[in-house]
Every structure is written in C-alpha cells, then in structure tokens.
Tab-separated table of C-alpha atoms in Angstrom:
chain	number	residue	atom	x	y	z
A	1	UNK	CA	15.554	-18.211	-16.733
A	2	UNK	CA	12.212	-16.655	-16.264
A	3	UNK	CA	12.030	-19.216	-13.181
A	4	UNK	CA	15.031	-17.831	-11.717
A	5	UNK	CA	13.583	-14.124	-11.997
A	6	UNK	CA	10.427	-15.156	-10.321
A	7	UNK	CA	11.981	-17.036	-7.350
A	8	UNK	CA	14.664	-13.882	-6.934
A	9	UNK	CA	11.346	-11.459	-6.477
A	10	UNK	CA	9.591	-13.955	-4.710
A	11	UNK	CA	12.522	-13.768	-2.088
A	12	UNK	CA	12.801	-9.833	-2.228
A	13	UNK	CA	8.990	-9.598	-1.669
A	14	UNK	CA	9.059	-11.908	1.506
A	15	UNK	CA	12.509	-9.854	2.950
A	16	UNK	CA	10.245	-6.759	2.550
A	17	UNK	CA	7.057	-8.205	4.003
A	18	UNK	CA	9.444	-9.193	6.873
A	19	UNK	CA	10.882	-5.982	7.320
A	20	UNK	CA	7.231	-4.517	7.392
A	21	UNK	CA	5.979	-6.853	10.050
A	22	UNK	CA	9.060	-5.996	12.534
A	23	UNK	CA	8.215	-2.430	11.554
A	24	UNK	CA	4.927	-3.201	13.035
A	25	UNK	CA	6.083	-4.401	16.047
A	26	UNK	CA	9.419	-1.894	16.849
A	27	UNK	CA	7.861	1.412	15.774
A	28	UNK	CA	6.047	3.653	18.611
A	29	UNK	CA	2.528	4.759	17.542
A	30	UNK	CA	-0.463	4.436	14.842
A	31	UNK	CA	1.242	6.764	12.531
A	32	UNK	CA	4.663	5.817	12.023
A	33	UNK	CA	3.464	1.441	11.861
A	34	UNK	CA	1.084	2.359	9.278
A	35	UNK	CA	3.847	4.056	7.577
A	36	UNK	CA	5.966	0.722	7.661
A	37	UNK	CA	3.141	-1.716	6.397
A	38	UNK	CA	2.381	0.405	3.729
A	39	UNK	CA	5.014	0.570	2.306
A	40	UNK	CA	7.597	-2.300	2.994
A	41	UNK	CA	3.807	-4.465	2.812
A	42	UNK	CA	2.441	-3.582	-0.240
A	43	UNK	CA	5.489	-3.669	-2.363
A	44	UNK	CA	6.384	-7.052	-1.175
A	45	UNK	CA	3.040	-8.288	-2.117
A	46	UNK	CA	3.672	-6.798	-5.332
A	47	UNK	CA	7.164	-8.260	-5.974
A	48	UNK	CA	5.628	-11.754	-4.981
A	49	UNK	CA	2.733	-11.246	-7.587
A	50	UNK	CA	5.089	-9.857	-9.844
A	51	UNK	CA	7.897	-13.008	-9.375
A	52	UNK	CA	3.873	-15.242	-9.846
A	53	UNK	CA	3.484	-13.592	-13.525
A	54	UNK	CA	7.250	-14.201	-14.108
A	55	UNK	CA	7.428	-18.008	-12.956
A	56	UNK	CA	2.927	-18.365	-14.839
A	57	UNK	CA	4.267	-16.152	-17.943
A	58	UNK	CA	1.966	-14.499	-19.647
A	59	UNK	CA	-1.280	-17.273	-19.228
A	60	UNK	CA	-4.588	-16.682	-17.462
A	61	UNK	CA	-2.731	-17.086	-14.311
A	62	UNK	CA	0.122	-14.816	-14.485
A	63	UNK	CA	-2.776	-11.706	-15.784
A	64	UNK	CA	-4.673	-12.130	-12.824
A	65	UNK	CA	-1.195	-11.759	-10.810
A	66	UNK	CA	-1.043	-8.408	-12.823
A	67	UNK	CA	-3.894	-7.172	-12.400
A	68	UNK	CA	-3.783	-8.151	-8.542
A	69	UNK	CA	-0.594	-6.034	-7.662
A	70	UNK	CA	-1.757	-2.755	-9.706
A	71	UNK	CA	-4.997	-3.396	-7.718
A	72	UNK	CA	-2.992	-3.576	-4.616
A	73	UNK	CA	-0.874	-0.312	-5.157
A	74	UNK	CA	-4.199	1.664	-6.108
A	75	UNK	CA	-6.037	0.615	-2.858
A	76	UNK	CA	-3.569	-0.203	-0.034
A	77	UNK	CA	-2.516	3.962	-0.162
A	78	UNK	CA	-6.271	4.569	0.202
A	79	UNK	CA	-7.133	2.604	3.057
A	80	UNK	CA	-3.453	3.809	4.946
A	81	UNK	CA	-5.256	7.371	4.260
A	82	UNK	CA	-8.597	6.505	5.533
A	83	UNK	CA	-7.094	4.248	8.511
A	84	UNK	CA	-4.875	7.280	9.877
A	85	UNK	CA	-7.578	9.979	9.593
A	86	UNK	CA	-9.862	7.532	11.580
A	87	UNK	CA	-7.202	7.298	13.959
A	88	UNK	CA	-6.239	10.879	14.407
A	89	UNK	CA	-10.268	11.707	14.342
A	90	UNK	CA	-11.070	8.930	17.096
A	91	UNK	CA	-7.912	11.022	19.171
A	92	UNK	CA	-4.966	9.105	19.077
A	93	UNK	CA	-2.318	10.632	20.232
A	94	UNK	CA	1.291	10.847	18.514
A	95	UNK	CA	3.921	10.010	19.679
A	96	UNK	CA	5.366	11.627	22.650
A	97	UNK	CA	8.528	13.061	21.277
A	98	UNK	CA	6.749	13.926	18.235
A	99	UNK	CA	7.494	17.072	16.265
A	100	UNK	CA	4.852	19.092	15.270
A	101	UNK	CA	1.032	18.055	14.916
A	102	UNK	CA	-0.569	21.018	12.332
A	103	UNK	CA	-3.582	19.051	11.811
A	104	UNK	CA	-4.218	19.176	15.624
A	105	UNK	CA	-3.600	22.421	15.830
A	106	UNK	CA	-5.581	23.928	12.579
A	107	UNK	CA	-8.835	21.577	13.714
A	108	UNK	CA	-8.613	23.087	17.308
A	109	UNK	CA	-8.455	26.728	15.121
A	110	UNK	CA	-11.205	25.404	12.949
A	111	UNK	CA	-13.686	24.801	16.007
A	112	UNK	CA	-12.960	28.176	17.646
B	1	UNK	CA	23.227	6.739	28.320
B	2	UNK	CA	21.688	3.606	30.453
B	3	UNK	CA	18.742	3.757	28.359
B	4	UNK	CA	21.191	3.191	25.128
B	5	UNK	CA	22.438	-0.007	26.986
B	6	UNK	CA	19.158	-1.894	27.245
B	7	UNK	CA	18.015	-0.542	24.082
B	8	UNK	CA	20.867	-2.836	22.297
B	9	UNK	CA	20.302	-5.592	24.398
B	10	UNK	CA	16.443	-5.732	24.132
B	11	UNK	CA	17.435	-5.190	19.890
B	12	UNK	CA	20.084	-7.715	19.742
B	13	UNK	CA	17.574	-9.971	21.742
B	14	UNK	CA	15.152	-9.862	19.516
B	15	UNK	CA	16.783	-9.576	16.530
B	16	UNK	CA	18.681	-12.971	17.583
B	17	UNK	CA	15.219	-14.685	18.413
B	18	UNK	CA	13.795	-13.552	14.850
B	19	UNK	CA	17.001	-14.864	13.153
B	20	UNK	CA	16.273	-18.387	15.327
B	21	UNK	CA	12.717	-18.882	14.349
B	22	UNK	CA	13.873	-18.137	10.774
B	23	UNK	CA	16.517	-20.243	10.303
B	24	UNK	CA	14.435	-23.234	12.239
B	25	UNK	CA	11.400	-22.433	9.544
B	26	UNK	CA	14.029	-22.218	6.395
B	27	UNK	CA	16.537	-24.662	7.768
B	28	UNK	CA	14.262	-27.651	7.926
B	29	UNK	CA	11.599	-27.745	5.490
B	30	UNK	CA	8.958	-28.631	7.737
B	31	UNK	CA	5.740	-31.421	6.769
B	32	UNK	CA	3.270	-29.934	5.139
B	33	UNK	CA	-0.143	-30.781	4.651
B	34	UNK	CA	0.330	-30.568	0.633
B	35	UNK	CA	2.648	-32.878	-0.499
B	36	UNK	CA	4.525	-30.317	-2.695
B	37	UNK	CA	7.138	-30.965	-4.971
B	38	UNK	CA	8.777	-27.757	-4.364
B	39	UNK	CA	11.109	-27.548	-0.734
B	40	UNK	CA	11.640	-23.620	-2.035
B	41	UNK	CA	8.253	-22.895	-2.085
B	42	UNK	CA	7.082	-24.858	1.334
B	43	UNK	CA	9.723	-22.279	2.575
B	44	UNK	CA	8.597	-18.973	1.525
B	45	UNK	CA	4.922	-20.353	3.019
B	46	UNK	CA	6.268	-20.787	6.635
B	47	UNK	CA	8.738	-17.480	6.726
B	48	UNK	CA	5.230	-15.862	5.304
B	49	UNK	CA	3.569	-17.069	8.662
B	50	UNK	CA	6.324	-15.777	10.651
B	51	UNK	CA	4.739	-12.781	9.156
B	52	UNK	CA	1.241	-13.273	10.007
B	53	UNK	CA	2.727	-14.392	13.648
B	54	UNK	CA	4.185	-11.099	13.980
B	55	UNK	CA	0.815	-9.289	12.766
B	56	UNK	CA	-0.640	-11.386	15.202
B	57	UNK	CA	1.284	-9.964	18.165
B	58	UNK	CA	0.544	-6.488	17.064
B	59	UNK	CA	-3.201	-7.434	16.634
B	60	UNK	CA	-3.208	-9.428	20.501
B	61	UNK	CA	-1.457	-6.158	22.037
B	62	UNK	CA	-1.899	-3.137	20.487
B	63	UNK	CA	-2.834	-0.265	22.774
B	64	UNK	CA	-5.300	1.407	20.709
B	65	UNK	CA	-8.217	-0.250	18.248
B	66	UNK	CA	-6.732	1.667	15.707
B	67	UNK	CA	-3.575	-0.539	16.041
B	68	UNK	CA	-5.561	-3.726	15.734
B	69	UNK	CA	-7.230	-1.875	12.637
B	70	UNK	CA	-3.620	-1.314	10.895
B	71	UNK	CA	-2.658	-5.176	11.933
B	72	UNK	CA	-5.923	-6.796	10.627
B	73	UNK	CA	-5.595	-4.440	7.462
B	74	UNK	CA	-2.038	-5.782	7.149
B	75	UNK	CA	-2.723	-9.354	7.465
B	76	UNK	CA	-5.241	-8.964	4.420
B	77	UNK	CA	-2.328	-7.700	2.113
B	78	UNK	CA	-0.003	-10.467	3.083
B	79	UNK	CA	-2.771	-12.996	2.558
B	80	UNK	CA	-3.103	-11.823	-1.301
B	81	UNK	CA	0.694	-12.788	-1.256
B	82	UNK	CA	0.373	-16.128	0.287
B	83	UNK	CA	-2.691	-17.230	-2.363
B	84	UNK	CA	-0.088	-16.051	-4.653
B	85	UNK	CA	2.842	-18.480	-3.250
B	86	UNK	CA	-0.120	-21.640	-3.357
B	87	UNK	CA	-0.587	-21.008	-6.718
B	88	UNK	CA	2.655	-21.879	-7.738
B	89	UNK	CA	3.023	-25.462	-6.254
B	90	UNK	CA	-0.255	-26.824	-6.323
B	91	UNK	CA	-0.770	-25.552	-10.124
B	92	UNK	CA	-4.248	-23.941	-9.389
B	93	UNK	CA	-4.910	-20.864	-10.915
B	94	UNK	CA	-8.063	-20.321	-8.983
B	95	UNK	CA	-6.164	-19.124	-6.054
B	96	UNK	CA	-5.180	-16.228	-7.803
B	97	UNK	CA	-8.792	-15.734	-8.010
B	98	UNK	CA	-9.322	-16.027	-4.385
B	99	UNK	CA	-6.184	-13.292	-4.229
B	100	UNK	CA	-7.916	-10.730	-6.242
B	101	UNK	CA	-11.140	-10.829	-4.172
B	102	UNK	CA	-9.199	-10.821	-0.685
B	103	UNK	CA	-7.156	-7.853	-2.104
B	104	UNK	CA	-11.403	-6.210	-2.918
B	105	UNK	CA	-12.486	-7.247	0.818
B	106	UNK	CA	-9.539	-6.088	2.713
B	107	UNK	CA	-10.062	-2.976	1.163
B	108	UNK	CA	-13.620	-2.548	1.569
B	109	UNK	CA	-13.007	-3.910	5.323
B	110	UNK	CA	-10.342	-1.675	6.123
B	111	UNK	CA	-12.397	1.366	4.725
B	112	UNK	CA	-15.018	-0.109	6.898
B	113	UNK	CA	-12.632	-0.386	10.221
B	114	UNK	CA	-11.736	3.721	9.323
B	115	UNK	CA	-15.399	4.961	9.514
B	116	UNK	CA	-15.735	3.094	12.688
B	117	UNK	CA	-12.842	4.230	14.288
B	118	UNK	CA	-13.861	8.094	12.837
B	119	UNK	CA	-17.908	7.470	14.347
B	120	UNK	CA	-15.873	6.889	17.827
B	121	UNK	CA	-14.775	10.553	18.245
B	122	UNK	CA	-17.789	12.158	17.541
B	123	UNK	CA	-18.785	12.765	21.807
B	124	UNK	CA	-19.867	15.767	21.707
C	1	UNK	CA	-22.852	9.296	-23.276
C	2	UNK	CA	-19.182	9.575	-23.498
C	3	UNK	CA	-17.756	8.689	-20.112
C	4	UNK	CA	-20.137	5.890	-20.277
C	5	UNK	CA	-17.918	4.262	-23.501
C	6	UNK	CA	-15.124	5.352	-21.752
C	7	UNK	CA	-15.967	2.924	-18.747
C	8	UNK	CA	-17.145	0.085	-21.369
C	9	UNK	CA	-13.596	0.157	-22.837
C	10	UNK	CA	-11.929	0.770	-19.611
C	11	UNK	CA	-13.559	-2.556	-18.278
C	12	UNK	CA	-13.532	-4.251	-21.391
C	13	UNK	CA	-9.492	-4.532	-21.069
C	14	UNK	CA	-9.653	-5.878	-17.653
C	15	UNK	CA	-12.594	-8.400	-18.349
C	16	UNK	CA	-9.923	-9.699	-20.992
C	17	UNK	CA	-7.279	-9.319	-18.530
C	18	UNK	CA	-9.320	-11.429	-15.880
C	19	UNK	CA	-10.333	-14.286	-18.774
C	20	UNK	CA	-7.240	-14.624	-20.576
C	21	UNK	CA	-7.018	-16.845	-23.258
C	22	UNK	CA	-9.596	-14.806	-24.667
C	23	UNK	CA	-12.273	-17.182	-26.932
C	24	UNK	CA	-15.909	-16.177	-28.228
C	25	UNK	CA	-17.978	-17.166	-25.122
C	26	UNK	CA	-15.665	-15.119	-23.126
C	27	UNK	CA	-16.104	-12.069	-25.548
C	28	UNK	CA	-19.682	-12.205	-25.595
C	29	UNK	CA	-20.860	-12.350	-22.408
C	30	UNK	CA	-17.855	-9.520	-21.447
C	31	UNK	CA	-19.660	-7.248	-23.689
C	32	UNK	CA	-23.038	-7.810	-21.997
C	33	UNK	CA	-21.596	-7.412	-18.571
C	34	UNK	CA	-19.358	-4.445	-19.329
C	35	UNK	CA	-21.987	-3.124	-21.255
C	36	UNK	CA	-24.253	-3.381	-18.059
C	37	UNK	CA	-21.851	-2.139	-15.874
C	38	UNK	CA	-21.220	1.103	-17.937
C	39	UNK	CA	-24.736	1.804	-18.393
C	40	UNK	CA	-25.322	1.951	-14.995
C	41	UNK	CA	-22.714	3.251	-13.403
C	42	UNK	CA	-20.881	5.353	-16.153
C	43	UNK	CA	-21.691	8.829	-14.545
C	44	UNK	CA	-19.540	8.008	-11.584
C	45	UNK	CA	-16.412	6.731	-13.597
C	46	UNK	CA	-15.041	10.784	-14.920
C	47	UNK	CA	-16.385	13.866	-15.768
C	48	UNK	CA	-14.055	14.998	-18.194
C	49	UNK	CA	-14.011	12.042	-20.729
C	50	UNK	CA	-12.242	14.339	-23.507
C	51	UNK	CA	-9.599	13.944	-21.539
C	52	UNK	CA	-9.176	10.207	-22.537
C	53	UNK	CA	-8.560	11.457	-25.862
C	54	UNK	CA	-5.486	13.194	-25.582
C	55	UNK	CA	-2.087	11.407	-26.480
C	56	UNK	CA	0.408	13.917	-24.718
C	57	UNK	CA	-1.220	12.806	-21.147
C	58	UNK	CA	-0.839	9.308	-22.067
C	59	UNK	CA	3.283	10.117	-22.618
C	60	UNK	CA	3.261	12.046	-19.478
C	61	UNK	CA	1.688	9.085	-17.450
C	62	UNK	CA	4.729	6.959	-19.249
C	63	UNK	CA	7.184	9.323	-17.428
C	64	UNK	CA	5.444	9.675	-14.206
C	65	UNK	CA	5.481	5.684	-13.686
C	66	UNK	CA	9.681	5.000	-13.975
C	67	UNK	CA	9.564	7.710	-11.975
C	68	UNK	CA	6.874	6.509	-9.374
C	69	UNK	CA	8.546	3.250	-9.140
C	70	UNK	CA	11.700	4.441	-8.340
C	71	UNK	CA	10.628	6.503	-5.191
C	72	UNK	CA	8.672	3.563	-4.144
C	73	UNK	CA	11.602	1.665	-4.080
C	74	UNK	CA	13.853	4.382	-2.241
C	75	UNK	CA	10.811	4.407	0.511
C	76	UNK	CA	10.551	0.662	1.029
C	77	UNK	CA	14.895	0.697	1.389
C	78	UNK	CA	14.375	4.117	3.639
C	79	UNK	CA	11.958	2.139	5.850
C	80	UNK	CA	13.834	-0.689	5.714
C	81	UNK	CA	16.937	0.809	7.291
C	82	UNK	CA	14.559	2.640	9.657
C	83	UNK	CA	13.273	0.076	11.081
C	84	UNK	CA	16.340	-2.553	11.617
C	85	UNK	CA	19.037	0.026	13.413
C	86	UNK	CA	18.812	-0.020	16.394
C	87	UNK	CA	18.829	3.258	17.404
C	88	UNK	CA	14.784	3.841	15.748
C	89	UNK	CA	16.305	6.686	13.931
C	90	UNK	CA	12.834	8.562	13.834
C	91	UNK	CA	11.529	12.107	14.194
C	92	UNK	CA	8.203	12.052	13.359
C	93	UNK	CA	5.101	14.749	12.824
C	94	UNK	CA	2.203	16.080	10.863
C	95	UNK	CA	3.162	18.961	8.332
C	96	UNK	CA	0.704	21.045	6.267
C	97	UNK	CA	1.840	21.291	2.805
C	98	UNK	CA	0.291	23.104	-0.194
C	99	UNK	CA	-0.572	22.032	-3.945
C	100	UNK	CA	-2.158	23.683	-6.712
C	101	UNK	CA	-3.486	20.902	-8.066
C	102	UNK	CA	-7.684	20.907	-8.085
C	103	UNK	CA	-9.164	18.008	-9.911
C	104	UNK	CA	-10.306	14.531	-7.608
C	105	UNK	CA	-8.305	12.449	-9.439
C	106	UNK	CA	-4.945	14.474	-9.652
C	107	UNK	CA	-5.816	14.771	-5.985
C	108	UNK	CA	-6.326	10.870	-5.293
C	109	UNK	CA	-2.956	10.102	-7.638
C	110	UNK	CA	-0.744	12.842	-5.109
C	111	UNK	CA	-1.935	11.559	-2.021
C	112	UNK	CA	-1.291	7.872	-3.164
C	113	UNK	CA	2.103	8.649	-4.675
C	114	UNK	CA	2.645	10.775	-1.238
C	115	UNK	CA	1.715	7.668	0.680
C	116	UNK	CA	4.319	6.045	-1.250
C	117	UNK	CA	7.184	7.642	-1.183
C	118	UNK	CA	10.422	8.607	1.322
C	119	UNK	CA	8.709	8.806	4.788
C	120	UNK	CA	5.683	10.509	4.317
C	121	UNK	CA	1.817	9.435	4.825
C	122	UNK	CA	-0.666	11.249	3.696
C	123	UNK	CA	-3.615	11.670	6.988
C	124	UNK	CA	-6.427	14.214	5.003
C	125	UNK	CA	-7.018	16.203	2.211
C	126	UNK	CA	-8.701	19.784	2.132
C	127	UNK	CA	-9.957	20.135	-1.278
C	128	UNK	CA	-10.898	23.680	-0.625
C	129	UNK	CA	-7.937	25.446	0.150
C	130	UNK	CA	-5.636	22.953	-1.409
C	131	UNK	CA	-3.888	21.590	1.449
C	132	UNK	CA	-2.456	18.201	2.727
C	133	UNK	CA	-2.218	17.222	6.309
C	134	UNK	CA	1.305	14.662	6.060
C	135	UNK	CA	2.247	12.466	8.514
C	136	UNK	CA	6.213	12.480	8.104
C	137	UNK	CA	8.437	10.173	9.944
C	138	UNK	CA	11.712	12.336	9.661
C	139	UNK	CA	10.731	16.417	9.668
C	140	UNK	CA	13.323	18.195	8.651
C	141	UNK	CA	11.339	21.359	8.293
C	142	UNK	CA	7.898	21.845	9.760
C	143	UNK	CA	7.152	25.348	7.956
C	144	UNK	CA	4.541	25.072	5.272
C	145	UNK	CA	6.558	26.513	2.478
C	146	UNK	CA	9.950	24.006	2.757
C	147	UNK	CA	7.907	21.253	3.228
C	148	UNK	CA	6.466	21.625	-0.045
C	149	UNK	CA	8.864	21.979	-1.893
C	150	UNK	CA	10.791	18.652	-0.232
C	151	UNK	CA	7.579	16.578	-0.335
C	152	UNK	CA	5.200	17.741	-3.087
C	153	UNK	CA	6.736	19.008	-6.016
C	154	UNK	CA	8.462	16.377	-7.680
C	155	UNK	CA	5.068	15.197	-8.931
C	156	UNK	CA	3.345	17.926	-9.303
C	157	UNK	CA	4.041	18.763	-12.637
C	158	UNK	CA	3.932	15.590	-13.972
C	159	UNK	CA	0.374	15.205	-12.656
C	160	UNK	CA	-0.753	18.152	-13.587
C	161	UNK	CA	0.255	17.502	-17.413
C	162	UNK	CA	-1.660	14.540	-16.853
C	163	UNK	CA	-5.069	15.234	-15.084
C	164	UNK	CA	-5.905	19.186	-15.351
C-alpha cells in the first residue's frame, strides 16, 4: 500500500518537474522562468522525496528524505529571491509587454 | 491574427516533439548501466533527464547570464530528486546523503551566482 | 545563554533525524558536536529565545502549515496551466506592496511563503519602511493598496501570532 503511495507521488513530482522545465523554456524573461522553476521545481522534488520516505518508511533512509524536502522548501525561495534581485540589479530588463516595474521606478527616485 | 496562427503551430510542434521523446523514453525501458530490478523506476530516471535536457537548452541559450544562473540553479534541485529516485533501486541509503549535501551546495552556489550577477551592475 | 540551548536542542532533533536508528555512539558524539556547534555559533541562531517558550505560537504555526501547503499546491496547478496553453496567458510586473510585519524572521517566512504562492515572486525586501518589491506574473492591480490586500494578507496574521 505504502508502495503504491510512494510510486503515485513519485509520478506527480516528475509531471511537475516536467511542467517546470517547459516553463523554463516557453516563458519570456528572467522573472517569469524563475517563477516556473520555483515553484512547479521545488515541489516536485519534494513530492519525489516525499513518495522516497513513503516507499523507505520511517528508517534512516526515509528521515533523511524528510529532512531533505523541508530543507529544499526553506532554501529554494531564498535563492529565487537572491537570483532575481541579482538579475534586476545587474539590469535585466522585463519583459517588453510588461506591466508596471515599481522597483525600477522607486530606485531611479532613490538615486535622485 | 497571423501571429495567433504560428503561435499554435510552433506549440503544437513542440508539444508533439515533447510527447515523442517521452513516450520513446517511457515506452521502451531503455539499458541501463545498473541492472535494476525495477522497469518503473529505470523510467522515472530517463523522463528525469528529459528534464535536465531541457535545463540544458535553457543553460546553452539563454540570452542573459542571469538565465544560465536560474538553469544551473534548477538543475541542482532536480539532481536532489534524481539521488532520491537511485536510492530506491539500488537499496543505498547513502545517496540520500549525497541529496542532502547537493540540496546545501546548490544553495550556497546559487547565492554565490546572485552576488555575482549583483557585483556586475555596479559601473558607476 | 539561552538561545545558545535553544540551538543545542534545535540541532539535537535533526542530528537524530540525520542518524536514525538512534544507538549510544550516535547520542554521544551528537551531544559533543551539537554542543560545539551551539557554543559557537548560538548568538546568530535568535534573539528572542523566550519566544521558543510559548505554546500558542506553536498552535499558530500548526494552522499556518495546512494552510501553506494548500497555496503551494494552487501555485504549482496555476503555473502549470500557465505554462501548457498555448496562448502564454501572462501579464506580468513588479508591484510594491506593504506589511506591518518587523521582525527578520517573520520577514524571511512572508517572502518565502510569497515566493510560493499564486503567481507572485518576491525580488527585495526594505526592512525600513516595510515594503516588498513582487514580481507578479498576472497584475490585476498595480496600486500599492489592492495589491496588498490580494497578495499579503492572508498570512499576515498568522505570522504575526507566530513571530512578533
């Protein structure tokens, strides 16, 4: 039973790490891929780790699985964070049809 | 209205040549190096690499370094995931060890790539 | 003194996490190394340790994760859909929203569960003046005010029971 749990978020995890990958490759600028990998990525790893501690149980193993994917939604949010304010501080641009940029704006205000 | 046009055709081209490589990698379960008992398992690995080939596109092409950043940064998460998948088979626990330290290194490294890409700017 | 037993039992947990089926030699030498570890780098770990102490942020940090979860799983599905139609239904911009929140950690947790949630990415933090710079990838309102209220308040006051 237990096996059958694993194997089912084993299969969810790789569908979402698939997603995140085509998100990498379809979506238009810095911004809006890290916003893909992030996400779809990091949960995916975590439903794999998660379907690892189902399919271990509860040995040395399936802890270390655990441990892994709480480690990996504590850190993968900080390094999207640090990743786009390097981008947007080296100047990347956003995309063309963007919106509205109010960090652009307020640092221009800043330096004036 | 043109733009639509090829905009379906270039998706349904692509989305058709994804669905090929994936059924060719979970259709056949292709020889592996480990002899593993598990044909399940020796699938999730290869659809995982079609992951790590489609990082690797990004990574070959992307306009900015900040895109190669994001794409190496990516790859390091889906590695934790694929120790994860050899730990199953094989029955050694000590790649979950080797997950947990990838999962530190990425971190630091992508931490690493963000200060570089922020010491960049500074031209004035 | 106090954050620094804090940190010893904080690491203790996940040195028996990381050697699981626990036995003496594994106790021993976790107590050394946690000990070590705390000793010298307890300062860094909190400033507030009283706050460890207190059972009601412990209940609200129960009710903040089903909660957490959930959106994380609406954002990955949200992507998802994003991503496959073909249309690339997205709309994307930086917004400045507003929190009251002050501490580093309540600060850390909101931009994390920000990252994590419906669309949204969080790019800096201005500890200052207490505002976020959000990358969103569908603005439906780029005025400081409706922004947050659609982006941060649904965990504000669950992290604010739990950190301030």
């Amino acid at each position: 039973m237990s096996n059958i749990v694993g194997y089912a978020c084993i299969v969810i995890g790789l569908v979402f790490d698939i997603f995140g990958c085509i998100g990498l490759i379809r979506l238009p600028d810095v911004y809006n891929r890290l916003q893909a990998t992030t996400k779809c990525v990091t949960l995916g790893t975590c439903s794999i780790l998660i379907g690892t501690l189902c399919i271990k149980g509860f040995t040395g193993a399936g802890t270390k699985a655990f441990l892994c994917s709480i480690f990996l939604i504590l850190t993968a949010p900080v390094a999207a964070h640090a990743l786009a304010r390097g981008a947007h501080i080296s100047g990347v641009k956003l995309w063309g049809s963007s919106v509205c940029d109010k960090y652009h704006q307020d640092k221009e205000h800043k330096q004036k | 209205m043109n733009r639509k046009k090829t905009n379906y055709v270039s998706w349904f081209l692509g989305a058709a040549l994804l669905c090929g490589v994936l059924w060719v990698v979970t259709r056949y379960s292709l020889p592996s190096l480990l002899e593993w008992q598990s044909p399940f398992l020796s699938r999730c690995f290869f659809v995982l690499m079609v992951c790590f080939g489609l990082c690797l596109i990004r990574l070959l092409r992307g306009p900015t370094p900040a895109d190669r950043a994001v794409a190496v940064d990516t790859l390091g998460i889906l590695i934790v995931g694929f120790c994860a998948i050899l730990s199953i088979p094989t029955g050694r626990d000590w790649y979950l060890d080797i997950a947990i330290a990838w999962a530190l290194q990425s971190f630091i490294g992508a931490l690493a790539l963000a200060k570089y890409l922020e010491g960049r700017g500074f031209d004035e | 003194m106090k954050n620094k037993i804090v940190l010893f039992l904080v690491g203790y947990v996940v040195w028996i996490l990381l050697s699981w089926p626990l036995d003496r030699a594994h106790a021993y030498v976790g107590v050394v190394v946690v000990g070590l570890v705390a000793f010298l780098t307890g300062d860094l770990f909190t400033r507030r340790p009283h706050h460890f102490l207190h059972v009601t942020r412990y209940l609200w940090f129960g009710c903040y994760v089903p909660l957490f979860l959930w959106e994380c799983l609406k954002a990955n599905i949200d992507v998802a859909l994003r991503v496959l139609s073909p249309h690339l239904p997205i709309n994307p911009g930086i917004v400045k929203v507003k929190t009251t929140l002050k501490s580093d950690t309540a600060l850390t947790f909101l931009a994390n569960s920000i990252t994590l949630t419906p669309g949204t990415l969080c790019v800096d933090i201005d500890q200052k003046e207490g505002v976020l710079y959000i990358h969103w990838i569908d603005v439906r309102s780029s005025e400081v005010e409706k922004a947050t209220q659609l982006i941060v308040e649904r965990f504000e006051k669950p992290l604010k029971k739990i950190f301030e």
